[in-house]
C-alpha cells in the first residue's frame, strides 16, 4: 500500500525539480537576447514557457496586478489585427508578450524564493557585464545578430549578451538596486566593481540612470564611508595609471576618445529624440481607443525620420492605444506599490529603476524588456502569500488561547 502511494509523491518531486531547473535557467538566460533562434523568441523563452506550464496550479491564483494586464490583452490583439502592416509574426509576439509573459511570467519564479531570485539575477548581470567588457576592449566578437558600434579605435561600444548597447544599460541598471541584498560585503563590492565597467563599456548616455543605484548601494553599505573612499581612490588610480602605463594608457585614451565623440553628438541626439517624441504625440491623438499595432507604429513614426520612438511608454500607447497603455501601466504600478507596502524596498526600487531606464528605450516585443516586472510580480506574490499565512496563523493562535467567557456559568 505504501509503495502505491509513493509513486505520485516521487513523480511530484521530479516535476518540482524539473520546474525549478527550468525556472533557474530561464531567469539566468532571459537578459541574454543575443542567444536567440534568429527571431525574438530566445532560448530563455523555451525554459520560461516550460517553467510556467510545470507550475500550472499557480495560474489560477490571480494576483491583483494581473487584472489590468489581462484586461489590456484584447486591446493589444485587436490593434494588431486591425493593422494592415502587421503579419502573423507580430500577432504571435503580441499574444506571447502581453498575453503570457507580462500577466503570467511570474508563475515560473514564484517557487524559487526571493534570495535565490536575487542571486540568479545578479549572477546573470555579472556575466553580461564581463562579456561587455571583453567586447569593449576587443577580446570578444559580436554574437548572433547583435550590433556592436566600432569607432575605429581599440575600444568599441559593447552590447554584452544584449542586442544593442542601450539594451545592455537597461538590463544592468536595475540590478544595482539589488546589490545590498547580498550578505557578504566583499561580494557586494565585487559585483559593483564588475557592473560599473560593464555599464561604461556601452558608452551610452543612458548610464546616467545607473547613478541612483550606485548611491543606493553606498548608502546601505554598513561601512559606507570606507567604500565611498575606496571607489574614489580606485577611479583616481585608473586615471593616473592610464596616463603612465602603456597598455592601460592606450585603453584609457581610446575609451576617452569614444566618450568625447558621443558627447559631441549629444545635441543632435537630443534634437532627434525630441522630434521623435513630437511625431509620436501627434499620432497619439488617433490612438485614444485602439493603437496602430507594432508594425503600424513603426511605419508612421519612421516615415519622416527613418527611426522609431525611443520612449517605451509612447511606444506602448501607439501600439495598443490609450486604454491598453493605461491598464498595462496600472499593473506595473500595482507591483511597485505592493512591494513597497510589504517593505521590499530593494526589489521595489529595482522595478522603479527599470521604469526609469525604459523612458529612453524603444518598446520591443521581447521578454527581457519586461523581466523586472516578472521578477517583481513573483516576489510580490511570495510576500503576499506569506503575509496572509502569518495573519491566519496568528488568528488561529488567538482563537485557541483566548478563554470563552460566553459559557462562564453565572453564580
Short mmCIF file of N, CA and C in Angstrom, two decimals, residues 39-161:
data_model
loop_
_atom_site.label_atom_id
_atom_site.label_comp_id
_atom_site.label_asym_id
_atom_site.label_seq_id
_atom_site.Cartn_x
_atom_site.Cartn_y
_atom_site.Cartn_z
N UNK A 39 15.10 35.00 -34.29
CA UNK A 39 13.88 35.78 -34.09
C UNK A 39 13.87 36.25 -32.64
N UNK A 40 12.80 36.95 -32.25
CA UNK A 40 12.74 37.49 -30.89
C UNK A 40 12.50 36.42 -29.84
N UNK A 41 12.10 35.21 -30.25
CA UNK A 41 11.91 34.11 -29.31
C UNK A 41 13.27 33.49 -29.02
N UNK A 42 13.73 33.61 -27.78
CA UNK A 42 15.08 33.21 -27.43
C UNK A 42 15.10 31.85 -26.75
N UNK A 43 16.32 31.39 -26.47
CA UNK A 43 16.49 30.13 -25.75
C UNK A 43 15.86 30.21 -24.36
N UNK A 44 15.96 31.38 -23.73
CA UNK A 44 15.38 31.55 -22.39
C UNK A 44 13.87 31.42 -22.42
N UNK A 45 13.24 31.83 -23.51
CA UNK A 45 11.78 31.74 -23.59
C UNK A 45 11.31 30.29 -23.58
N UNK A 46 12.11 29.39 -24.12
CA UNK A 46 11.75 27.97 -24.09
C UNK A 46 11.65 27.49 -22.65
N UNK A 47 12.65 27.84 -21.85
CA UNK A 47 12.64 27.43 -20.44
C UNK A 47 11.56 28.18 -19.65
N UNK A 48 11.29 29.43 -20.02
CA UNK A 48 10.27 30.20 -19.32
C UNK A 48 8.89 29.58 -19.51
N UNK A 49 8.54 29.26 -20.75
CA UNK A 49 7.24 28.65 -21.02
C UNK A 49 7.12 27.31 -20.30
N UNK A 50 8.19 26.52 -20.34
CA UNK A 50 8.17 25.22 -19.66
C UNK A 50 7.99 25.37 -18.16
N UNK A 51 8.70 26.34 -17.56
CA UNK A 51 8.60 26.56 -16.11
C UNK A 51 7.20 27.01 -15.71
N UNK A 52 6.57 27.85 -16.52
CA UNK A 52 5.21 28.30 -16.21
C UNK A 52 4.23 27.14 -16.29
N UNK A 53 4.33 26.33 -17.34
CA UNK A 53 3.40 25.21 -17.51
C UNK A 53 3.59 24.15 -16.43
N UNK A 54 4.83 23.93 -15.98
CA UNK A 54 5.06 22.96 -14.92
C UNK A 54 4.56 23.45 -13.56
N UNK A 55 4.34 24.74 -13.45
CA UNK A 55 3.81 25.31 -12.21
C UNK A 55 2.37 25.78 -12.43
N UNK A 56 1.64 25.02 -13.24
CA UNK A 56 0.28 25.39 -13.67
C UNK A 56 -0.69 25.67 -12.53
N UNK A 57 -0.63 24.97 -11.37
CA UNK A 57 -1.58 25.29 -10.29
C UNK A 57 -1.56 26.75 -9.86
N UNK A 58 -0.41 27.41 -10.03
CA UNK A 58 -0.33 28.83 -9.64
C UNK A 58 -1.08 29.74 -10.60
N UNK A 59 -1.41 29.24 -11.80
CA UNK A 59 -2.07 30.07 -12.80
C UNK A 59 -3.46 30.51 -12.35
N UNK A 60 -4.10 29.69 -11.52
CA UNK A 60 -5.47 30.01 -11.08
C UNK A 60 -5.48 30.95 -9.88
N UNK A 61 -4.32 31.22 -9.29
CA UNK A 61 -4.23 32.11 -8.13
C UNK A 61 -3.99 33.54 -8.64
N UNK A 62 -5.06 34.20 -8.97
CA UNK A 62 -4.98 35.51 -9.60
C UNK A 62 -4.47 36.56 -8.62
N UNK A 63 -3.47 37.31 -9.05
CA UNK A 63 -2.91 38.40 -8.26
C UNK A 63 -3.53 39.72 -8.70
N UNK A 64 -3.63 40.71 -7.81
CA UNK A 64 -4.25 41.99 -8.19
C UNK A 64 -3.60 42.66 -9.39
N UNK A 65 -2.26 42.59 -9.50
CA UNK A 65 -1.60 43.27 -10.60
C UNK A 65 -1.87 42.60 -11.95
N UNK A 66 -2.37 41.36 -11.93
CA UNK A 66 -2.67 40.67 -13.18
C UNK A 66 -3.93 41.20 -13.84
N UNK A 67 -4.88 41.67 -13.05
CA UNK A 67 -6.20 42.04 -13.58
C UNK A 67 -6.11 43.10 -14.67
N UNK A 68 -5.48 44.26 -14.42
CA UNK A 68 -5.39 45.26 -15.50
C UNK A 68 -4.57 44.77 -16.69
N UNK A 69 -3.55 43.97 -16.43
CA UNK A 69 -2.74 43.45 -17.54
C UNK A 69 -3.56 42.53 -18.44
N UNK A 70 -4.39 41.69 -17.84
CA UNK A 70 -5.24 40.80 -18.62
C UNK A 70 -6.32 41.58 -19.37
N UNK A 71 -6.84 42.63 -18.78
CA UNK A 71 -7.84 43.45 -19.46
C UNK A 71 -7.26 44.16 -20.68
N UNK A 72 -5.95 44.41 -20.66
CA UNK A 72 -5.31 45.10 -21.78
C UNK A 72 -5.02 44.18 -22.96
N UNK A 73 -4.99 42.87 -22.73
CA UNK A 73 -4.61 41.93 -23.80
C UNK A 73 -5.53 42.03 -25.02
N UNK A 74 -6.88 42.00 -24.87
CA UNK A 74 -7.73 42.09 -26.07
C UNK A 74 -7.50 43.37 -26.87
N UNK A 75 -7.15 44.46 -26.20
CA UNK A 75 -6.92 45.72 -26.89
C UNK A 75 -5.64 45.67 -27.72
N UNK A 76 -4.58 45.07 -27.16
CA UNK A 76 -3.35 44.91 -27.93
C UNK A 76 -3.57 44.00 -29.14
N UNK A 77 -4.30 42.91 -28.92
CA UNK A 77 -4.56 41.96 -30.01
C UNK A 77 -5.41 42.60 -31.09
N UNK A 78 -6.47 43.32 -30.69
CA UNK A 78 -7.34 43.97 -31.67
C UNK A 78 -6.58 45.02 -32.47
N UNK A 79 -5.71 45.78 -31.82
CA UNK A 79 -4.91 46.78 -32.52
C UNK A 79 -4.00 46.13 -33.56
N UNK A 80 -3.44 44.98 -33.22
CA UNK A 80 -2.56 44.29 -34.16
C UNK A 80 -3.35 43.68 -35.31
N UNK A 81 -4.52 43.11 -35.02
CA UNK A 81 -5.34 42.51 -36.07
C UNK A 81 -5.83 43.56 -37.07
N UNK A 82 -6.11 44.75 -36.61
CA UNK A 82 -6.61 45.81 -37.49
C UNK A 82 -5.49 46.56 -38.20
N UNK A 83 -4.25 46.22 -37.90
CA UNK A 83 -3.11 46.89 -38.52
C UNK A 83 -2.80 46.22 -39.85
N UNK A 84 -2.95 46.90 -40.98
CA UNK A 84 -2.67 46.27 -42.27
C UNK A 84 -1.19 45.96 -42.49
N UNK A 85 -0.32 46.60 -41.73
CA UNK A 85 1.12 46.36 -41.89
C UNK A 85 1.62 45.20 -41.04
N UNK A 86 0.81 44.73 -40.11
CA UNK A 86 1.24 43.63 -39.23
C UNK A 86 1.04 42.29 -39.91
N UNK A 87 1.87 41.34 -39.53
CA UNK A 87 1.79 39.98 -40.06
C UNK A 87 1.49 39.02 -38.92
N UNK A 88 1.47 37.74 -39.23
CA UNK A 88 1.22 36.73 -38.21
C UNK A 88 2.31 36.73 -37.15
N UNK A 89 3.53 37.08 -37.54
CA UNK A 89 4.65 37.11 -36.60
C UNK A 89 4.40 38.15 -35.51
N UNK A 90 4.00 39.36 -35.92
CA UNK A 90 3.71 40.39 -34.92
C UNK A 90 2.56 39.99 -34.01
N UNK A 91 1.54 39.34 -34.58
CA UNK A 91 0.40 38.91 -33.77
C UNK A 91 0.83 37.89 -32.71
N UNK A 92 1.65 36.92 -33.11
CA UNK A 92 2.14 35.92 -32.16
C UNK A 92 2.99 36.58 -31.08
N UNK A 93 3.82 37.54 -31.46
CA UNK A 93 4.66 38.23 -30.48
C UNK A 93 3.81 39.02 -29.48
N UNK A 94 2.77 39.69 -29.97
CA UNK A 94 1.89 40.46 -29.09
C UNK A 94 1.19 39.54 -28.10
N UNK A 95 0.66 38.43 -28.60
CA UNK A 95 -0.03 37.48 -27.72
C UNK A 95 0.94 36.90 -26.69
N UNK A 96 2.16 36.59 -27.12
CA UNK A 96 3.13 35.98 -26.20
C UNK A 96 3.56 36.96 -25.11
N UNK A 97 3.92 38.19 -25.49
CA UNK A 97 4.43 39.15 -24.50
C UNK A 97 3.31 39.68 -23.62
N UNK A 98 2.25 40.22 -24.24
CA UNK A 98 1.20 40.88 -23.46
C UNK A 98 0.16 39.90 -22.90
N UNK A 99 0.04 38.74 -23.53
CA UNK A 99 -0.95 37.78 -23.07
C UNK A 99 -0.40 36.65 -22.23
N UNK A 100 0.94 36.49 -22.22
CA UNK A 100 1.53 35.38 -21.46
C UNK A 100 2.62 35.86 -20.51
N UNK A 101 3.66 36.50 -21.03
CA UNK A 101 4.82 36.84 -20.19
C UNK A 101 4.46 37.89 -19.14
N UNK A 102 3.81 38.97 -19.54
CA UNK A 102 3.51 40.05 -18.59
C UNK A 102 2.54 39.59 -17.49
N UNK A 103 1.41 38.95 -17.82
CA UNK A 103 0.49 38.57 -16.74
C UNK A 103 0.83 37.27 -16.04
N UNK A 104 1.55 36.34 -16.71
CA UNK A 104 1.75 35.01 -16.12
C UNK A 104 3.22 34.61 -15.98
N UNK A 105 4.15 35.43 -16.42
CA UNK A 105 5.56 35.05 -16.33
C UNK A 105 6.05 34.85 -14.91
N UNK A 106 5.45 35.56 -13.95
CA UNK A 106 5.85 35.46 -12.55
C UNK A 106 5.65 34.05 -12.00
N UNK A 107 4.71 33.30 -12.60
CA UNK A 107 4.41 31.94 -12.12
C UNK A 107 5.66 31.05 -12.20
N UNK A 108 6.52 31.31 -13.15
CA UNK A 108 7.72 30.48 -13.31
C UNK A 108 8.66 30.60 -12.12
N UNK A 109 8.71 31.77 -11.48
CA UNK A 109 9.73 32.04 -10.46
C UNK A 109 9.18 32.14 -9.04
N UNK A 110 7.89 31.99 -8.87
CA UNK A 110 7.30 32.21 -7.55
C UNK A 110 7.76 31.17 -6.53
N UNK A 111 8.21 30.01 -6.98
CA UNK A 111 8.65 28.97 -6.06
C UNK A 111 10.13 28.98 -5.74
N UNK A 112 10.88 29.92 -6.30
CA UNK A 112 12.33 29.92 -6.10
C UNK A 112 12.75 30.53 -4.77
N UNK A 113 12.01 31.46 -4.26
CA UNK A 113 12.44 32.17 -3.05
C UNK A 113 13.17 33.44 -3.43
N UNK A 114 12.96 34.49 -2.65
CA UNK A 114 13.49 35.80 -3.03
C UNK A 114 15.01 35.83 -3.09
N UNK A 115 15.68 35.22 -2.11
CA UNK A 115 17.14 35.28 -2.09
C UNK A 115 17.75 34.57 -3.29
N UNK A 116 17.17 33.44 -3.66
CA UNK A 116 17.69 32.74 -4.83
C UNK A 116 17.45 33.55 -6.10
N UNK A 117 16.29 34.18 -6.20
CA UNK A 117 16.00 35.02 -7.36
C UNK A 117 17.02 36.14 -7.49
N UNK A 118 17.32 36.80 -6.38
CA UNK A 118 18.28 37.90 -6.39
C UNK A 118 19.66 37.41 -6.81
N UNK A 119 20.09 36.27 -6.28
CA UNK A 119 21.40 35.73 -6.64
C UNK A 119 21.49 35.42 -8.12
N UNK A 120 20.44 34.83 -8.68
CA UNK A 120 20.46 34.47 -10.10
C UNK A 120 20.46 35.73 -10.97
N UNK A 121 19.64 36.71 -10.61
CA UNK A 121 19.58 37.95 -11.38
C UNK A 121 20.94 38.65 -11.39
N UNK A 122 21.60 38.71 -10.24
CA UNK A 122 22.91 39.37 -10.16
C UNK A 122 23.99 38.55 -10.86
N UNK A 123 23.92 37.22 -10.77
CA UNK A 123 24.88 36.37 -11.48
C UNK A 123 24.75 36.57 -12.99
N UNK A 124 23.53 36.68 -13.46
CA UNK A 124 23.30 36.94 -14.88
C UNK A 124 23.84 38.31 -15.28
N UNK A 125 23.63 39.31 -14.43
CA UNK A 125 24.12 40.66 -14.73
C UNK A 125 25.64 40.70 -14.77
N UNK A 126 26.29 40.00 -13.85
CA UNK A 126 27.76 39.95 -13.84
C UNK A 126 28.27 39.30 -15.12
N UNK A 127 27.64 38.22 -15.54
CA UNK A 127 28.04 37.56 -16.79
C UNK A 127 27.90 38.51 -17.97
N UNK A 128 26.79 39.22 -18.02
CA UNK A 128 26.55 40.18 -19.10
C UNK A 128 27.61 41.28 -19.10
N UNK A 129 27.95 41.77 -17.91
CA UNK A 129 28.93 42.84 -17.80
C UNK A 129 30.32 42.37 -18.22
N UNK A 130 30.70 41.15 -17.84
CA UNK A 130 32.02 40.62 -18.20
C UNK A 130 32.14 40.48 -19.72
N UNK A 131 31.09 39.97 -20.35
CA UNK A 131 31.10 39.86 -21.82
C UNK A 131 31.20 41.24 -22.46
N UNK A 132 30.49 42.22 -21.91
CA UNK A 132 30.54 43.57 -22.45
C UNK A 132 31.93 44.17 -22.33
N UNK A 133 32.59 43.95 -21.21
CA UNK A 133 33.95 44.45 -21.04
C UNK A 133 34.88 43.81 -22.06
N UNK A 134 34.73 42.50 -22.27
CA UNK A 134 35.54 41.82 -23.27
C UNK A 134 35.30 42.34 -24.67
N UNK A 135 34.06 42.64 -25.00
CA UNK A 135 33.76 43.20 -26.32
C UNK A 135 34.30 44.62 -26.45
N UNK A 136 34.21 45.39 -25.36
CA UNK A 136 34.66 46.77 -25.42
C UNK A 136 36.14 46.90 -25.72
N UNK A 137 36.95 46.03 -25.12
CA UNK A 137 38.40 46.10 -25.34
C UNK A 137 38.86 45.23 -26.49
N UNK A 138 37.89 44.60 -27.20
CA UNK A 138 38.23 43.87 -28.41
C UNK A 138 38.58 42.42 -28.26
N UNK A 139 38.36 41.82 -27.09
CA UNK A 139 38.70 40.42 -26.88
C UNK A 139 37.59 39.48 -27.32
N UNK A 140 36.35 39.95 -27.35
CA UNK A 140 35.22 39.12 -27.73
C UNK A 140 34.50 39.73 -28.92
N UNK A 141 33.99 38.90 -29.85
CA UNK A 141 33.32 39.41 -31.05
C UNK A 141 31.83 39.64 -30.82
N UNK A 142 31.15 40.07 -31.88
CA UNK A 142 29.70 40.16 -31.84
C UNK A 142 29.10 38.76 -31.76
N UNK A 143 27.94 38.66 -31.15
CA UNK A 143 27.27 37.37 -31.00
C UNK A 143 25.93 37.42 -31.73
N UNK A 144 25.71 36.47 -32.63
CA UNK A 144 24.43 36.38 -33.33
C UNK A 144 24.15 37.63 -34.14
N UNK A 145 22.97 38.18 -33.95
CA UNK A 145 22.55 39.36 -34.73
C UNK A 145 22.63 40.65 -33.92
N UNK A 146 23.49 40.67 -32.88
CA UNK A 146 23.62 41.89 -32.09
C UNK A 146 24.48 42.89 -32.85
N UNK A 147 24.49 44.12 -32.37
CA UNK A 147 25.16 45.21 -33.07
C UNK A 147 26.12 45.91 -32.12
N UNK A 148 27.43 45.79 -32.41
CA UNK A 148 28.47 46.48 -31.65
C UNK A 148 29.00 47.63 -32.51
N UNK A 149 29.05 48.83 -31.95
CA UNK A 149 29.47 50.01 -32.70
C UNK A 149 30.97 50.21 -32.52
N UNK A 150 31.70 50.15 -33.62
CA UNK A 150 33.15 50.32 -33.61
C UNK A 150 33.49 51.71 -34.12
N UNK A 151 34.25 52.47 -33.34
CA UNK A 151 34.62 53.83 -33.73
C UNK A 151 36.00 53.91 -34.38
N UNK A 152 36.55 52.77 -34.73
CA UNK A 152 37.83 52.76 -35.43
C UNK A 152 39.04 52.66 -34.53
N UNK A 153 38.86 52.68 -33.22
CA UNK A 153 39.98 52.55 -32.31
C UNK A 153 40.02 51.17 -31.70
N UNK A 154 40.65 51.07 -30.52
CA UNK A 154 40.74 49.78 -29.85
C UNK A 154 39.63 49.61 -28.82
N UNK A 155 38.68 50.52 -28.79
CA UNK A 155 37.55 50.40 -27.87
C UNK A 155 36.27 50.59 -28.65
N UNK A 156 35.32 49.65 -28.46
CA UNK A 156 34.04 49.69 -29.16
C UNK A 156 32.91 49.80 -28.15
N UNK A 157 31.77 50.28 -28.62
CA UNK A 157 30.57 50.29 -27.78
C UNK A 157 30.04 48.87 -27.71
N UNK A 158 30.06 48.29 -26.52
CA UNK A 158 29.73 46.88 -26.36
C UNK A 158 28.25 46.69 -26.09
N UNK A 159 27.77 45.49 -26.41
CA UNK A 159 26.37 45.13 -26.16
C UNK A 159 26.26 43.96 -25.19
N UNK A 160 27.39 43.37 -24.78
CA UNK A 160 27.33 42.23 -23.88
C UNK A 160 26.60 41.08 -24.53
N UNK A 161 25.63 40.51 -23.84
CA UNK A 161 24.77 39.47 -24.40
C UNK A 161 23.39 40.02 -24.74
#
